[in-house]
Amino acid sequence: MTTEDIEVFTQSSIRIRAKEGILYLDPFRLQEEAHDADYILITHDHYDHFSPEDIRKAAGENTVLIVPEKMEQKAKKKVTFLSRICTVRPGEKLEIDGLMLETVPAYNMLKPFHMKSAGWVGYMIQLEDKRIYMAGDTDATKEAEQVKCDIALVPIGGFYTMEAIKAAELINRICPETAIPIHYGSIVGKPADAEVFAAHVKEPVKVEVKIKEFG
């Protein structure tokens, strides 16, 4: 697969098409009701990441919903239209219906918005020949700095997560082939943050700005 198979919508809402299936990560403010998801992965329970309305728009008949373990009951209560809800914990490797996953702890180090104890995650996903890291709402933690991936989707909007320069510094440490900025230009951050991010990412990393709607 290539980065052409990755779409970024508002905030951290992502769709990926691969031979393993169609994946959505944190679907939010979707403009279409595609009902084409094989897997929907949720990083944490904040409204702009866990949106039952948008999960319904993405979900098909056999969609698997994957959520952090600590939000299992909330997911079962809010997403009654899906029969399969699988849970994950930070720092584990697993396979769900052929989808190879690793979870990376996602948290703030000084801010109170995403506590490490909450058990929120980013995802490392093996799709075809690429390792794709979707960081979730996180700072540049020691766990994030140890990630090895081909494509990294990282938040740059600041306040709740890293701001653009800090996110670029993280990317320069882990050095993926491609970095894609997310989580900016709507609830937090400005569209111009992507330019700041790109200016601070060093070669040979390529930056691709893909976000479609700022909402």
mmCIF file with all atom_site columns, C-alpha atoms in Angstrom:
data_model
loop_
_atom_site.group_PDB
_atom_site.id
_atom_site.type_symbol
_atom_site.label_atom_id
_atom_site.label_alt_id
_atom_site.label_comp_id
_atom_site.label_asym_id
_atom_site.label_entity_id
_atom_site.label_seq_id
_atom_site.pdbx_PDB_ins_code
_atom_site.Cartn_x
_atom_site.Cartn_y
_atom_site.Cartn_z
_atom_site.occupancy
_atom_site.B_iso_or_equiv
_atom_site.pdbx_formal_charge
_atom_site.auth_seq_id
_atom_site.auth_comp_id
_atom_site.auth_asym_id
_atom_site.auth_atom_id
_atom_site.pdbx_PDB_model_num
ATOM 1   C CA . MET A 1 1   ? 0.000   0.000   0.000  1.00 0.00 ? 1   MET A CA 1
ATOM 2   C CA . THR A 1 2   ? 0.952   3.684   -0.311 1.00 0.00 ? 2   THR A CA 1
ATOM 3   C CA . THR A 1 3   ? -0.088  6.907   1.366  1.00 0.00 ? 3   THR A CA 1
ATOM 4   C CA . GLU A 1 4   ? -2.604  7.340   -1.448 1.00 0.00 ? 4   GLU A CA 1
ATOM 5   C CA . ASP A 1 5   ? -4.651  4.721   0.386  1.00 0.00 ? 5   ASP A CA 1
ATOM 6   C CA . ILE A 1 6   ? -4.902  6.957   3.467  1.00 0.00 ? 6   ILE A CA 1
ATOM 7   C CA . GLU A 1 7   ? -7.556  9.669   3.809  1.00 0.00 ? 7   GLU A CA 1
ATOM 8   C CA . VAL A 1 8   ? -7.671  12.187  6.654  1.00 0.00 ? 8   VAL A CA 1
ATOM 9   C CA . PHE A 1 9   ? -10.936 13.948  7.431  1.00 0.00 ? 9   PHE A CA 1
ATOM 10  C CA . THR A 1 10  ? -11.683 16.350  10.304 1.00 0.00 ? 10  THR A CA 1
ATOM 11  C CA . GLN A 1 11  ? -9.532  16.174  13.441 1.00 0.00 ? 11  GLN A CA 1
ATOM 12  C CA . SER A 1 12  ? -8.073  12.636  13.725 1.00 0.00 ? 12  SER A CA 1
ATOM 13  C CA . SER A 1 13  ? -10.648 10.923  11.529 1.00 0.00 ? 13  SER A CA 1
ATOM 14  C CA . ILE A 1 14  ? -8.882  8.547   9.134  1.00 0.00 ? 14  ILE A CA 1
ATOM 15  C CA . ARG A 1 15  ? -9.828  5.939   6.532  1.00 0.00 ? 15  ARG A CA 1
ATOM 16  C CA . ILE A 1 16  ? -7.287  3.458   5.195  1.00 0.00 ? 16  ILE A CA 1
ATOM 17  C CA . ARG A 1 17  ? -7.823  1.037   2.328  1.00 0.00 ? 17  ARG A CA 1
ATOM 18  C CA . ALA A 1 18  ? -5.592  -2.052  2.246  1.00 0.00 ? 18  ALA A CA 1
ATOM 19  C CA . LYS A 1 19  ? -5.799  -5.692  1.235  1.00 0.00 ? 19  LYS A CA 1
ATOM 20  C CA . GLU A 1 20  ? -6.528  -6.498  4.887  1.00 0.00 ? 20  GLU A CA 1
ATOM 21  C CA . GLY A 1 21  ? -9.704  -4.421  4.642  1.00 0.00 ? 21  GLY A CA 1
ATOM 22  C CA . ILE A 1 22  ? -11.024 -0.897  5.111  1.00 0.00 ? 22  ILE A CA 1
ATOM 23  C CA . LEU A 1 23  ? -10.107 0.685   8.424  1.00 0.00 ? 23  LEU A CA 1
ATOM 24  C CA . TYR A 1 24  ? -11.451 3.789   10.127 1.00 0.00 ? 24  TYR A CA 1
ATOM 25  C CA . LEU A 1 25  ? -9.649  5.375   13.042 1.00 0.00 ? 25  LEU A CA 1
ATOM 26  C CA . ASP A 1 26  ? -11.558 7.786   15.312 1.00 0.00 ? 26  ASP A CA 1
ATOM 27  C CA . PRO A 1 27  ? -14.253 8.593   12.713 1.00 0.00 ? 27  PRO A CA 1
ATOM 28  C CA . PHE A 1 28  ? -15.641 12.075  13.334 1.00 0.00 ? 28  PHE A CA 1
ATOM 29  C CA . ARG A 1 29  ? -17.904 14.436  11.378 1.00 0.00 ? 29  ARG A CA 1
ATOM 30  C CA . LEU A 1 30  ? -17.978 12.124  8.366  1.00 0.00 ? 30  LEU A CA 1
ATOM 31  C CA . GLN A 1 31  ? -19.614 13.714  5.340  1.00 0.00 ? 31  GLN A CA 1
ATOM 32  C CA . GLU A 1 32  ? -20.760 10.425  3.814  1.00 0.00 ? 32  GLU A CA 1
ATOM 33  C CA . GLU A 1 33  ? -22.386 7.252   5.063  1.00 0.00 ? 33  GLU A CA 1
ATOM 34  C CA . ALA A 1 34  ? -20.169 4.713   3.321  1.00 0.00 ? 34  ALA A CA 1
ATOM 35  C CA . HIS A 1 35  ? -20.933 1.735   5.590  1.00 0.00 ? 35  HIS A CA 1
ATOM 36  C CA . ASP A 1 36  ? -17.757 0.138   4.273  1.00 0.00 ? 36  ASP A CA 1
ATOM 37  C CA . ALA A 1 37  ? -15.648 -0.404  7.395  1.00 0.00 ? 37  ALA A CA 1
ATOM 38  C CA . ASP A 1 38  ? -14.161 -3.791  8.149  1.00 0.00 ? 38  ASP A CA 1
ATOM 39  C CA . TYR A 1 39  ? -12.549 -2.401  11.292 1.00 0.00 ? 39  TYR A CA 1
ATOM 40  C CA . ILE A 1 40  ? -13.110 0.752   13.329 1.00 0.00 ? 40  ILE A CA 1
ATOM 41  C CA . LEU A 1 41  ? -10.367 1.587   15.816 1.00 0.00 ? 41  LEU A CA 1
ATOM 42  C CA . ILE A 1 42  ? -10.915 4.076   18.638 1.00 0.00 ? 42  ILE A CA 1
ATOM 43  C CA . THR A 1 43  ? -8.043  5.631   20.581 1.00 0.00 ? 43  THR A CA 1
ATOM 44  C CA . HIS A 1 44  ? -10.010 7.051   23.550 1.00 0.00 ? 44  HIS A CA 1
ATOM 45  C CA . ASP A 1 45  ? -13.442 8.171   24.662 1.00 0.00 ? 45  ASP A CA 1
ATOM 46  C CA . HIS A 1 46  ? -13.435 11.947  24.048 1.00 0.00 ? 46  HIS A CA 1
ATOM 47  C CA . TYR A 1 47  ? -16.303 13.052  21.819 1.00 0.00 ? 47  TYR A CA 1
ATOM 48  C CA . ASP A 1 48  ? -14.100 13.998  18.864 1.00 0.00 ? 48  ASP A CA 1
ATOM 49  C CA . HIS A 1 49  ? -12.600 10.495  18.805 1.00 0.00 ? 49  HIS A CA 1
ATOM 50  C CA . PHE A 1 50  ? -15.453 8.285   19.988 1.00 0.00 ? 50  PHE A CA 1
ATOM 51  C CA . SER A 1 51  ? -18.529 9.393   18.048 1.00 0.00 ? 51  SER A CA 1
ATOM 52  C CA . PRO A 1 52  ? -21.271 6.730   17.875 1.00 0.00 ? 52  PRO A CA 1
ATOM 53  C CA . GLU A 1 53  ? -23.019 8.769   15.165 1.00 0.00 ? 53  GLU A CA 1
ATOM 54  C CA . ASP A 1 54  ? -19.959 8.561   12.931 1.00 0.00 ? 54  ASP A CA 1
ATOM 55  C CA . ILE A 1 55  ? -19.256 4.940   13.810 1.00 0.00 ? 55  ILE A CA 1
ATOM 56  C CA . ARG A 1 56  ? -22.752 4.209   12.508 1.00 0.00 ? 56  ARG A CA 1
ATOM 57  C CA . LYS A 1 57  ? -21.964 6.038   9.249  1.00 0.00 ? 57  LYS A CA 1
ATOM 58  C CA . ALA A 1 58  ? -18.837 3.965   8.709  1.00 0.00 ? 58  ALA A CA 1
ATOM 59  C CA . ALA A 1 59  ? -20.046 0.592   9.951  1.00 0.00 ? 59  ALA A CA 1
ATOM 60  C CA . GLY A 1 60  ? -21.178 -2.263  7.752  1.00 0.00 ? 60  GLY A CA 1
ATOM 61  C CA . GLU A 1 61  ? -22.866 -5.534  8.693  1.00 0.00 ? 61  GLU A CA 1
ATOM 62  C CA . ASN A 1 62  ? -19.698 -7.267  9.891  1.00 0.00 ? 62  ASN A CA 1
ATOM 63  C CA . THR A 1 63  ? -17.615 -4.385  11.211 1.00 0.00 ? 63  THR A CA 1
ATOM 64  C CA . VAL A 1 64  ? -15.356 -5.049  14.190 1.00 0.00 ? 64  VAL A CA 1
ATOM 65  C CA . LEU A 1 65  ? -15.118 -2.165  16.675 1.00 0.00 ? 65  LEU A CA 1
ATOM 66  C CA . ILE A 1 66  ? -11.820 -1.997  18.583 1.00 0.00 ? 66  ILE A CA 1
ATOM 67  C CA . VAL A 1 67  ? -11.638 0.158   21.723 1.00 0.00 ? 67  VAL A CA 1
ATOM 68  C CA . PRO A 1 68  ? -9.436  0.572   24.810 1.00 0.00 ? 68  PRO A CA 1
ATOM 69  C CA . GLU A 1 69  ? -10.389 -1.835  27.560 1.00 0.00 ? 69  GLU A CA 1
ATOM 70  C CA . LYS A 1 70  ? -11.420 0.902   30.002 1.00 0.00 ? 70  LYS A CA 1
ATOM 71  C CA . MET A 1 71  ? -14.152 2.150   27.667 1.00 0.00 ? 71  MET A CA 1
ATOM 72  C CA . GLU A 1 72  ? -15.658 -1.261  26.931 1.00 0.00 ? 72  GLU A CA 1
ATOM 73  C CA . GLN A 1 73  ? -18.886 -0.664  28.849 1.00 0.00 ? 73  GLN A CA 1
ATOM 74  C CA . LYS A 1 74  ? -19.372 2.792   27.333 1.00 0.00 ? 74  LYS A CA 1
ATOM 75  C CA . ALA A 1 75  ? -18.877 1.360   23.856 1.00 0.00 ? 75  ALA A CA 1
ATOM 76  C CA . LYS A 1 76  ? -21.355 -1.468  24.469 1.00 0.00 ? 76  LYS A CA 1
ATOM 77  C CA . LYS A 1 77  ? -23.918 1.016   25.759 1.00 0.00 ? 77  LYS A CA 1
ATOM 78  C CA . LYS A 1 78  ? -23.507 3.546   22.933 1.00 0.00 ? 78  LYS A CA 1
ATOM 79  C CA . VAL A 1 79  ? -22.813 1.257   19.956 1.00 0.00 ? 79  VAL A CA 1
ATOM 80  C CA . THR A 1 80  ? -25.580 -1.300  20.228 1.00 0.00 ? 80  THR A CA 1
ATOM 81  C CA . PHE A 1 81  ? -25.792 -1.676  16.452 1.00 0.00 ? 81  PHE A CA 1
ATOM 82  C CA . LEU A 1 82  ? -22.487 -3.596  16.272 1.00 0.00 ? 82  LEU A CA 1
ATOM 83  C CA . SER A 1 83  ? -22.253 -7.139  17.565 1.00 0.00 ? 83  SER A CA 1
ATOM 84  C CA . ARG A 1 84  ? -18.454 -7.348  17.771 1.00 0.00 ? 84  ARG A CA 1
ATOM 85  C CA . ILE A 1 85  ? -16.551 -5.088  20.133 1.00 0.00 ? 85  ILE A CA 1
ATOM 86  C CA . CYS A 1 86  ? -12.958 -6.040  20.922 1.00 0.00 ? 86  CYS A CA 1
ATOM 87  C CA . THR A 1 87  ? -10.840 -4.403  23.593 1.00 0.00 ? 87  THR A CA 1
ATOM 88  C CA . VAL A 1 88  ? -7.148  -3.568  23.792 1.00 0.00 ? 88  VAL A CA 1
ATOM 89  C CA . ARG A 1 89  ? -4.739  -2.402  26.465 1.00 0.00 ? 89  ARG A CA 1
ATOM 90  C CA . PRO A 1 90  ? -1.686  -0.182  26.077 1.00 0.00 ? 90  PRO A CA 1
ATOM 91  C CA . GLY A 1 91  ? 1.525   -1.944  25.148 1.00 0.00 ? 91  GLY A CA 1
ATOM 92  C CA . GLU A 1 92  ? 0.261   -5.180  23.660 1.00 0.00 ? 92  GLU A CA 1
ATOM 93  C CA . LYS A 1 93  ? 0.492   -7.056  20.375 1.00 0.00 ? 93  LYS A CA 1
ATOM 94  C CA . LEU A 1 94  ? -2.503  -8.919  19.014 1.00 0.00 ? 94  LEU A CA 1
ATOM 95  C CA . GLU A 1 95  ? -4.312  -10.165 15.940 1.00 0.00 ? 95  GLU A CA 1
ATOM 96  C CA . ILE A 1 96  ? -7.999  -9.485  15.376 1.00 0.00 ? 96  ILE A CA 1
ATOM 97  C CA . ASP A 1 97  ? -9.553  -11.282 12.415 1.00 0.00 ? 97  ASP A CA 1
ATOM 98  C CA . GLY A 1 98  ? -6.254  -11.204 10.546 1.00 0.00 ? 98  GLY A CA 1
ATOM 99  C CA . LEU A 1 99  ? -5.456  -7.582  11.407 1.00 0.00 ? 99  LEU A CA 1
ATOM 100 C CA . MET A 1 100 ? -2.067  -7.302  13.119 1.00 0.00 ? 100 MET A CA 1
ATOM 101 C CA . LEU A 1 101 ? -1.991  -4.601  15.796 1.00 0.00 ? 101 LEU A CA 1
ATOM 102 C CA . GLU A 1 102 ? 0.270   -3.152  18.431 1.00 0.00 ? 102 GLU A CA 1
ATOM 103 C CA . THR A 1 103 ? -0.945  -0.589  20.930 1.00 0.00 ? 103 THR A CA 1
ATOM 104 C CA . VAL A 1 104 ? 1.222   2.299   22.086 1.00 0.00 ? 104 VAL A CA 1
ATOM 105 C CA . PRO A 1 105 ? 0.329   4.178   25.289 1.00 0.00 ? 105 PRO A CA 1
ATOM 106 C CA . ALA A 1 106 ? -1.067  7.637   24.456 1.00 0.00 ? 106 ALA A CA 1
ATOM 107 C CA . TYR A 1 107 ? -1.002  10.228  27.205 1.00 0.00 ? 107 TYR A CA 1
ATOM 108 C CA . ASN A 1 108 ? 0.031   13.708  28.366 1.00 0.00 ? 108 ASN A CA 1
ATOM 109 C CA . MET A 1 109 ? 3.123   14.040  30.494 1.00 0.00 ? 109 MET A CA 1
ATOM 110 C CA . LEU A 1 110 ? 2.218   17.335  32.195 1.00 0.00 ? 110 LEU A CA 1
ATOM 111 C CA . LYS A 1 111 ? -1.277  18.215  30.998 1.00 0.00 ? 111 LYS A CA 1
ATOM 112 C CA . PRO A 1 112 ? -4.354  16.686  32.682 1.00 0.00 ? 112 PRO A CA 1
ATOM 113 C CA . PHE A 1 113 ? -6.380  15.871  29.573 1.00 0.00 ? 113 PHE A CA 1
ATOM 114 C CA . HIS A 1 114 ? -5.123  12.354  28.811 1.00 0.00 ? 114 HIS A CA 1
ATOM 115 C CA . MET A 1 115 ? -3.786  10.643  31.893 1.00 0.00 ? 115 MET A CA 1
ATOM 116 C CA . LYS A 1 116 ? -1.581  7.585   31.508 1.00 0.00 ? 116 LYS A CA 1
ATOM 117 C CA . SER A 1 117 ? -3.805  5.768   34.006 1.00 0.00 ? 117 SER A CA 1
ATOM 118 C CA . ALA A 1 118 ? -6.782  6.129   31.635 1.00 0.00 ? 118 ALA A CA 1
ATOM 119 C CA . GLY A 1 119 ? -5.371  3.433   29.370 1.00 0.00 ? 119 GLY A CA 1
ATOM 120 C CA . TRP A 1 120 ? -5.742  5.286   26.083 1.00 0.00 ? 120 TRP A CA 1
ATOM 121 C CA . VAL A 1 121 ? -3.818  4.108   23.050 1.00 0.00 ? 121 VAL A CA 1
ATOM 122 C CA . GLY A 1 122 ? -2.267  4.843   19.733 1.00 0.00 ? 122 GLY A CA 1
ATOM 123 C CA . TYR A 1 123 ? -2.184  2.046   17.160 1.00 0.00 ? 123 TYR A CA 1
ATOM 124 C CA . MET A 1 124 ? 0.604   0.458   15.177 1.00 0.00 ? 124 MET A CA 1
ATOM 125 C CA . ILE A 1 125 ? -1.004  -1.395  12.304 1.00 0.00 ? 125 ILE A CA 1
ATOM 126 C CA . GLN A 1 126 ? 0.682   -3.764  9.869  1.00 0.00 ? 126 GLN A CA 1
ATOM 127 C CA . LEU A 1 127 ? -0.973  -3.288  6.464  1.00 0.00 ? 127 LEU A CA 1
ATOM 128 C CA . GLU A 1 128 ? 0.544   -5.093  3.508  1.00 0.00 ? 128 GLU A CA 1
ATOM 129 C CA . ASP A 1 129 ? 4.238   -4.163  3.663  1.00 0.00 ? 129 ASP A CA 1
ATOM 130 C CA . LYS A 1 130 ? 3.858   -1.012  5.789  1.00 0.00 ? 130 LYS A CA 1
ATOM 131 C CA . ARG A 1 131 ? 3.811   -0.315  9.500  1.00 0.00 ? 131 ARG A CA 1
ATOM 132 C CA . ILE A 1 132 ? 1.439   2.581   10.154 1.00 0.00 ? 132 ILE A CA 1
ATOM 133 C CA . TYR A 1 133 ? 1.455   4.461   13.461 1.00 0.00 ? 133 TYR A CA 1
ATOM 134 C CA . MET A 1 134 ? -1.610  6.456   14.442 1.00 0.00 ? 134 MET A CA 1
ATOM 135 C CA . ALA A 1 135 ? -0.462  8.194   17.610 1.00 0.00 ? 135 ALA A CA 1
ATOM 136 C CA . GLY A 1 136 ? -3.786  9.168   19.181 1.00 0.00 ? 136 GLY A CA 1
ATOM 137 C CA . ASP A 1 137 ? -3.891  12.109  21.568 1.00 0.00 ? 137 ASP A CA 1
ATOM 138 C CA . THR A 1 138 ? -0.435  12.069  23.047 1.00 0.00 ? 138 THR A CA 1
ATOM 139 C CA . ASP A 1 139 ? 2.685   14.001  23.885 1.00 0.00 ? 139 ASP A CA 1
ATOM 140 C CA . ALA A 1 140 ? 6.144   12.947  22.725 1.00 0.00 ? 140 ALA A CA 1
ATOM 141 C CA . THR A 1 141 ? 6.369   10.225  25.366 1.00 0.00 ? 141 THR A CA 1
ATOM 142 C CA . LYS A 1 142 ? 9.190   7.733   25.804 1.00 0.00 ? 142 LYS A CA 1
ATOM 143 C CA . GLU A 1 143 ? 6.943   5.070   24.274 1.00 0.00 ? 143 GLU A CA 1
ATOM 144 C CA . ALA A 1 144 ? 6.225   7.222   21.217 1.00 0.00 ? 144 ALA A CA 1
ATOM 145 C CA . GLU A 1 145 ? 9.943   7.896   20.785 1.00 0.00 ? 145 GLU A CA 1
ATOM 146 C CA . GLN A 1 146 ? 10.585  4.139   20.554 1.00 0.00 ? 146 GLN A CA 1
ATOM 147 C CA . VAL A 1 147 ? 8.147   3.583   17.693 1.00 0.00 ? 147 VAL A CA 1
ATOM 148 C CA . LYS A 1 148 ? 9.477   2.092   14.460 1.00 0.00 ? 148 LYS A CA 1
ATOM 149 C CA . CYS A 1 149 ? 7.163   2.679   11.525 1.00 0.00 ? 149 CYS A CA 1
ATOM 150 C CA . ASP A 1 150 ? 6.963   3.527   7.845  1.00 0.00 ? 150 ASP A CA 1
ATOM 151 C CA . ILE A 1 151 ? 4.086   6.020   8.068  1.00 0.00 ? 151 ILE A CA 1
ATOM 152 C CA . ALA A 1 152 ? 3.293   8.145   11.137 1.00 0.00 ? 152 ALA A CA 1
ATOM 153 C CA . LEU A 1 153 ? 0.087   10.112  11.717 1.00 0.00 ? 153 LEU A CA 1
ATOM 154 C CA . VAL A 1 154 ? 0.728   12.515  14.583 1.00 0.00 ? 154 VAL A CA 1
ATOM 155 C CA . PRO A 1 155 ? -1.292  15.250  16.318 1.00 0.00 ? 155 PRO A CA 1
ATOM 156 C CA . ILE A 1 156 ? 0.097   18.776  15.892 1.00 0.00 ? 156 ILE A CA 1
ATOM 157 C CA . GLY A 1 157 ? -2.633  21.133  17.136 1.00 0.00 ? 157 GLY A CA 1
ATOM 158 C CA . GLY A 1 158 ? -1.314  21.699  20.628 1.00 0.00 ? 158 GLY A CA 1
ATOM 159 C CA . PHE A 1 159 ? -3.232  22.286  23.880 1.00 0.00 ? 159 PHE A CA 1
ATOM 160 C CA . TYR A 1 160 ? -4.513  18.690  24.264 1.00 0.00 ? 160 TYR A CA 1
ATOM 161 C CA . THR A 1 161 ? -1.549  17.149  22.438 1.00 0.00 ? 161 THR A CA 1
ATOM 162 C CA . MET A 1 162 ? 1.815   18.097  20.958 1.00 0.00 ? 162 MET A CA 1
ATOM 163 C CA . GLU A 1 163 ? 2.071   21.368  19.091 1.00 0.00 ? 163 GLU A CA 1
ATOM 164 C CA . ALA A 1 164 ? 3.600   21.445  15.618 1.00 0.00 ? 164 ALA A CA 1
ATOM 165 C CA . ILE A 1 165 ? 7.291   21.898  16.492 1.00 0.00 ? 165 ILE A CA 1
ATOM 166 C CA . LYS A 1 166 ? 7.229   19.245  19.236 1.00 0.00 ? 166 LYS A CA 1
ATOM 167 C CA . ALA A 1 167 ? 5.486   16.850  16.851 1.00 0.00 ? 167 ALA A CA 1
ATOM 168 C CA . ALA A 1 168 ? 8.160   17.509  14.240 1.00 0.00 ? 168 ALA A CA 1
ATOM 169 C CA . GLU A 1 169 ? 10.869  16.793  16.816 1.00 0.00 ? 169 GLU A CA 1
ATOM 170 C CA . LEU A 1 170 ? 9.218   13.436  17.553 1.00 0.00 ? 170 LEU A CA 1
ATOM 171 C CA . ILE A 1 171 ? 9.101   12.618  13.850 1.00 0.00 ? 171 ILE A CA 1
ATOM 172 C CA . ASN A 1 172 ? 12.783  13.496  13.479 1.00 0.00 ? 172 ASN A CA 1
ATOM 173 C CA . ARG A 1 173 ? 13.591  11.017  16.253 1.00 0.00 ? 173 ARG A CA 1
ATOM 174 C CA . ILE A 1 174 ? 11.585  8.074   14.903 1.00 0.00 ? 174 ILE A CA 1
ATOM 175 C CA . CYS A 1 175 ? 12.290  8.895   11.238 1.00 0.00 ? 175 CYS A CA 1
ATOM 176 C CA . PRO A 1 176 ? 9.459   7.239   9.294  1.00 0.00 ? 176 PRO A CA 1
ATOM 177 C CA . GLU A 1 177 ? 9.331   7.375   5.516  1.00 0.00 ? 177 GLU A CA 1
ATOM 178 C CA . THR A 1 178 ? 6.302   9.675   5.660  1.00 0.00 ? 178 THR A CA 1
ATOM 179 C CA . ALA A 1 179 ? 4.696   11.858  8.317  1.00 0.00 ? 179 ALA A CA 1
ATOM 180 C CA . ILE A 1 180 ? 1.075   12.978  8.099  1.00 0.00 ? 180 ILE A CA 1
ATOM 181 C CA . PRO A 1 181 ? -0.165  15.694  10.502 1.00 0.00 ? 181 PRO A CA 1
ATOM 182 C CA . ILE A 1 182 ? -3.572  15.277  12.171 1.00 0.00 ? 182 ILE A CA 1
ATOM 183 C CA . HIS A 1 183 ? -5.634  16.806  15.028 1.00 0.00 ? 183 HIS A CA 1
ATOM 184 C CA . TYR A 1 184 ? -5.405  20.461  14.013 1.00 0.00 ? 184 TYR A CA 1
ATOM 185 C CA . GLY A 1 185 ? -7.394  23.154  12.252 1.00 0.00 ? 185 GLY A CA 1
ATOM 186 C CA . SER A 1 186 ? -10.802 22.567  13.831 1.00 0.00 ? 186 SER A CA 1
ATOM 187 C CA . ILE A 1 187 ? -11.217 22.079  17.589 1.00 0.00 ? 187 ILE A CA 1
ATOM 188 C CA . VAL A 1 188 ? -7.610  23.030  18.290 1.00 0.00 ? 188 VAL A CA 1
ATOM 189 C CA . GLY A 1 189 ? -4.808  24.453  16.198 1.00 0.00 ? 189 GLY A CA 1
ATOM 190 C CA . LYS A 1 190 ? -4.839  26.311  12.897 1.00 0.00 ? 190 LYS A CA 1
ATOM 191 C CA . PRO A 1 191 ? -4.642  25.048  9.310  1.00 0.00 ? 191 PRO A CA 1
ATOM 192 C CA . ALA A 1 192 ? -1.285  26.833  9.084  1.00 0.00 ? 192 ALA A CA 1
ATOM 193 C CA . ASP A 1 193 ? 0.125   24.524  11.765 1.00 0.00 ? 193 ASP A CA 1
ATOM 194 C CA . ALA A 1 194 ? 0.785   21.987  9.010  1.00 0.00 ? 194 ALA A CA 1
ATOM 195 C CA . GLU A 1 195 ? 3.211   24.425  7.376  1.00 0.00 ? 195 GLU A CA 1
ATOM 196 C CA . VAL A 1 196 ? 5.073   24.894  10.668 1.00 0.00 ? 196 VAL A CA 1
ATOM 197 C CA . PHE A 1 197 ? 5.229   21.136  11.145 1.00 0.00 ? 197 PHE A CA 1
ATOM 198 C CA . ALA A 1 198 ? 6.540   20.517  7.626  1.00 0.00 ? 198 ALA A CA 1
ATOM 199 C CA . ALA A 1 199 ? 9.174   23.226  7.980  1.00 0.00 ? 199 ALA A CA 1
ATOM 200 C CA . HIS A 1 200 ? 10.645  21.539  11.060 1.00 0.00 ? 200 HIS A CA 1
ATOM 201 C CA . VAL A 1 201 ? 10.632  17.939  9.799  1.00 0.00 ? 201 VAL A CA 1
ATOM 202 C CA . LYS A 1 202 ? 14.045  16.977  8.489  1.00 0.00 ? 202 LYS A CA 1
ATOM 203 C CA . GLU A 1 203 ? 14.958  14.948  5.427  1.00 0.00 ? 203 GLU A CA 1
ATOM 204 C CA . PRO A 1 204 ? 14.696  12.151  4.466  1.00 0.00 ? 204 PRO A CA 1
ATOM 205 C CA . VAL A 1 205 ? 11.206  12.160  6.016  1.00 0.00 ? 205 VAL A CA 1
ATOM 206 C CA . LYS A 1 206 ? 8.482   13.282  3.631  1.00 0.00 ? 206 LYS A CA 1
ATOM 207 C CA . VAL A 1 207 ? 5.518   15.271  4.946  1.00 0.00 ? 207 VAL A CA 1
ATOM 208 C CA . GLU A 1 208 ? 2.111   14.816  3.337  1.00 0.00 ? 208 GLU A CA 1
ATOM 209 C CA . VAL A 1 209 ? -0.730  17.151  4.323  1.00 0.00 ? 209 VAL A CA 1
ATOM 210 C CA . LYS A 1 210 ? -3.923  15.215  3.777  1.00 0.00 ? 210 LYS A CA 1
ATOM 211 C CA . ILE A 1 211 ? -6.599  16.655  6.040  1.00 0.00 ? 211 ILE A CA 1
ATOM 212 C CA . LYS A 1 212 ? -9.745  17.395  4.006  1.00 0.00 ? 212 LYS A CA 1
ATOM 213 C CA . GLU A 1 213 ? -12.182 19.195  6.255  1.00 0.00 ? 213 GLU A CA 1
ATOM 214 C CA . PHE A 1 214 ? -11.387 21.475  9.142  1.00 0.00 ? 214 PHE A CA 1
ATOM 215 C CA . GLY A 1 215 ? -14.939 21.498  10.446 1.00 0.00 ? 215 GLY A CA 1
#
